[in-house]
Amino acid sequence: MVLCRALFLFALIATIFSTIAVAKDFVVGDESGWTLGVDYQAWAANKVFRLGDTLTFKYDADKDNVVRVNGSDFQSCTFPWSAPVLRSGHDTVVLTTYGRRWYISGFANHCKSGQKLVITVVPSQQLPWSPVPSPSASPSPSPTPAPEAAPSSNAPWTATVPRRSMLPKKLFKMIHRNLIAV
Ligand SMILES: *[C@@H]1O[C@H](CO)[C@@H](O)[C@H](O)[C@H]1NC(C)=O
């Protein structure tokens, strides 16, 4: 039992530190950037996009832009006036929700020519208190996924990753709790 607890603690701590270390930035299209003539589904195919990672779109701001859309607009290459359009030429997007995310070029006929990207964002790691920090809930030791947290299609572009400064305190509490229980 004591050994179990020790192993559990070890795994927990290892998980936390690996989670903190792995937030990645993906440059969409790598060296090609965001442009006509790149197969973005092939680019995305072998990658795992996790909550907290970022996508960076690099392109000539005079000749392109990036629009985040929903699944049906992705298919039809249309978007409403209200859709968020990025146009700086070097835009970084934080993946703050999990599930599918769709991006198209809103420039001329670029989308219809295939300049579109769909990715699926997966949870970073199923920590007991992630991905939604809930101050009152006591962390449960079983890492249960929370599939009902629906991907929000209108999350703000600028939303930030859950604050990491929260981690040490919760971690401390959790370790403390487990040590008492040993
Ligand atoms: C996608 O957004 C369009 C508006 O641009 C809306 O008409 C359509 O119902 C939406 N589709 C889904 C699946 O949410």
Coordinates of C-alpha atoms and ligand atoms in Angstrom, one line a residue:
M1 CA 0.0 0.0 0.0
V2 CA 2.8 2.4 1.0
L3 CA 4.6 1.4 -2.2
C4 CA 1.5 2.0 -4.2
R5 CA 1.2 5.5 -2.8
A6 CA 4.8 6.2 -3.4
L7 CA 4.5 5.1 -7.0
F8 CA 1.4 7.1 -7.4
L9 CA 3.1 10.2 -6.1
F10 CA 6.0 9.7 -8.3
A11 CA 3.8 9.3 -11.4
L12 CA 1.9 12.3 -10.4
I13 CA 4.9 14.5 -10.0
A14 CA 6.5 13.2 -13.2
T15 CA 3.2 13.9 -15.1
I16 CA 3.1 17.4 -13.8
F17 CA 6.6 18.3 -14.7
S18 CA 6.3 16.8 -18.1
T19 CA 3.1 18.7 -18.7
I20 CA 4.8 22.0 -17.7
A21 CA 7.7 21.3 -20.0
V22 CA 5.9 20.3 -23.2
A23 CA 3.8 23.3 -24.4
K24 CA 4.9 23.5 -28.0
D25 CA 4.7 26.0 -30.8
F26 CA 3.8 24.7 -34.2
V27 CA 4.7 26.8 -37.2
V28 CA 1.9 26.0 -39.6
G29 CA 3.4 24.6 -42.8
D30 CA 6.9 24.7 -41.2
E31 CA 9.2 26.5 -43.6
S32 CA 6.5 27.0 -46.2
G33 CA 4.3 28.9 -43.8
W34 CA 0.7 29.7 -44.5
T35 CA 0.3 29.9 -48.2
L36 CA -1.3 28.4 -51.3
G37 CA -0.1 25.0 -52.5
V38 CA 0.7 23.3 -49.2
D39 CA -1.2 20.3 -48.0
Y40 CA -2.0 21.3 -44.4
Q41 CA -3.8 18.0 -43.6
A42 CA -0.6 16.2 -44.5
W43 CA 1.3 18.7 -42.4
A44 CA -1.0 18.1 -39.4
A45 CA -1.3 14.4 -39.8
N46 CA 1.6 13.2 -37.7
K47 CA 1.3 15.9 -35.0
V48 CA -0.4 15.9 -31.7
F49 CA -1.9 19.3 -30.7
R50 CA -2.3 19.7 -27.0
L51 CA -4.1 22.2 -24.9
G52 CA -1.7 25.1 -24.2
D53 CA 0.3 24.6 -27.4
T54 CA 0.4 27.3 -29.9
L55 CA -0.1 27.6 -33.7
T56 CA 1.9 30.3 -35.5
F57 CA 0.7 31.3 -38.9
K58 CA 3.4 33.1 -41.0
Y59 CA 2.5 34.7 -44.3
D60 CA 2.7 37.9 -46.3
A61 CA 0.0 40.1 -44.8
D62 CA -0.6 41.8 -48.1
K63 CA -1.5 38.4 -49.7
D64 CA -3.2 36.4 -47.1
N65 CA -5.0 36.1 -43.8
V66 CA -6.3 33.5 -41.4
V67 CA -9.9 33.0 -40.4
R68 CA -11.1 30.7 -37.7
V69 CA -14.4 29.1 -38.7
N70 CA -16.6 26.2 -37.8
G71 CA -16.9 22.8 -39.5
S72 CA -19.5 23.7 -42.1
D73 CA -17.9 27.0 -43.1
F74 CA -14.6 25.1 -43.4
Q75 CA -16.3 22.7 -45.9
S76 CA -17.9 25.5 -47.9
C77 CA -15.0 28.0 -47.6
T78 CA -17.4 30.7 -46.3
F79 CA -17.4 32.8 -43.2
P80 CA -19.6 35.3 -41.5
W81 CA -18.6 39.0 -41.1
S82 CA -18.2 38.4 -37.4
A83 CA -15.6 35.7 -37.9
P84 CA -12.2 36.4 -36.2
V85 CA -9.7 37.3 -38.9
L86 CA -6.0 37.4 -38.3
R87 CA -4.0 39.6 -40.6
S88 CA -0.7 40.5 -39.1
G89 CA 1.4 38.1 -41.1
H90 CA 2.7 36.5 -38.0
D91 CA -0.1 35.3 -35.8
T92 CA 0.2 33.0 -32.8
V93 CA -2.9 31.3 -31.5
V94 CA -3.1 29.6 -28.2
L95 CA -5.0 26.3 -28.2
T96 CA -7.2 26.9 -25.2
T97 CA -10.0 24.5 -25.9
Y98 CA -10.0 20.9 -27.0
G99 CA -11.7 19.3 -29.9
R100 CA -11.7 20.4 -33.5
R101 CA -10.5 23.8 -34.7
W102 CA -10.8 25.0 -38.3
Y103 CA -8.8 27.6 -40.0
I104 CA -9.1 28.9 -43.6
S105 CA -7.5 31.6 -45.7
G106 CA -10.1 34.3 -46.2
F107 CA -8.1 35.7 -49.1
A108 CA -9.5 35.6 -52.7
N109 CA -10.1 31.9 -53.6
H110 CA -7.3 30.5 -51.5
C111 CA -9.5 28.4 -49.3
K112 CA -11.2 26.8 -52.3
S113 CA -7.8 26.1 -53.7
G114 CA -7.0 24.1 -50.5
Q115 CA -5.5 26.6 -48.1
K116 CA -7.3 25.3 -45.0
L117 CA -6.3 23.5 -41.8
V118 CA -8.3 21.4 -39.4
I119 CA -6.8 20.1 -36.3
T120 CA -7.9 18.2 -33.2
V121 CA -6.7 19.5 -29.9
V122 CA -6.3 17.0 -27.1
P123 CA -6.0 17.6 -23.4
S124 CA -2.5 18.2 -22.3
Q125 CA -2.5 15.5 -19.6
Q126 CA -5.5 14.4 -17.6
L127 CA -4.4 16.0 -14.3
P128 CA -7.1 15.7 -11.7
W129 CA -7.7 19.4 -11.8
S130 CA -7.3 20.1 -15.5
P131 CA -8.3 21.4 -17.9
V132 CA -10.8 23.6 -16.1
P133 CA -9.5 24.9 -12.7
S134 CA -12.3 24.8 -10.2
P135 CA -11.2 26.4 -7.0
S136 CA -13.8 24.7 -4.8
A137 CA -13.6 21.1 -6.1
S138 CA -11.3 18.9 -4.2
P139 CA -8.9 17.2 -6.6
S140 CA -9.8 13.5 -7.1
P141 CA -6.9 11.1 -7.4
S142 CA -8.4 9.3 -10.3
P143 CA -7.5 11.0 -13.6
T144 CA -10.9 11.0 -15.2
P145 CA -11.3 12.6 -18.6
A146 CA -13.9 15.3 -18.9
P147 CA -15.3 14.7 -22.4
E148 CA -18.3 16.9 -21.8
A149 CA -16.2 20.0 -21.8
A150 CA -17.4 21.0 -25.2
P151 CA -15.0 22.7 -27.6
S152 CA -16.1 26.3 -27.8
S153 CA -16.2 27.8 -31.2
N154 CA -16.0 31.3 -30.1
A155 CA -13.2 31.3 -27.5
P156 CA -11.3 34.5 -27.7
W157 CA -8.1 34.5 -29.6
T158 CA -6.2 36.0 -26.8
A159 CA -7.3 33.7 -24.0
T160 CA -4.4 32.5 -22.0
V161 CA -3.5 29.0 -20.8
P162 CA -4.7 28.1 -17.4
R163 CA -2.4 29.8 -14.9
R164 CA 0.6 27.7 -14.1
S165 CA 1.2 29.6 -10.9
M166 CA -1.8 27.7 -9.5
L167 CA 0.1 24.4 -9.8
P168 CA 2.6 24.5 -7.0
K169 CA 0.0 25.2 -4.3
K170 CA -2.3 22.5 -5.5
L171 CA 0.5 20.1 -6.0
F172 CA 1.7 20.8 -2.5
K173 CA -1.8 20.3 -1.1
M174 CA -2.1 17.0 -3.0
I175 CA 1.2 15.7 -1.8
H176 CA 0.5 16.8 1.7
R177 CA -2.9 14.9 1.5
N178 CA -1.2 11.8 0.2
L179 CA 1.6 11.8 2.7
I180 CA -0.9 12.1 5.5
A181 CA -2.8 9.1 4.1
V182 CA 0.3 6.9 3.8
Ligands
LIG1 C1 -21.2 27.7 -38.8 O1 -21.3 29.1 -38.8 C2 -22.3 29.5 -39.8 C3 -22.2 31.0 -39.8 O2 -21.1 31.4 -40.4 C4 -23.6 29.0 -39.3 O3 -24.6 29.4 -40.3 C5 -23.6 27.5 -39.2 O4 -24.8 27.1 -38.7 C6 -22.5 27.1 -38.3 N1 -22.4 25.6 -38.4 C7 -22.2 24.9 -37.3 C8 -22.1 23.4 -37.5 O5 -22.2 25.4 -36.2

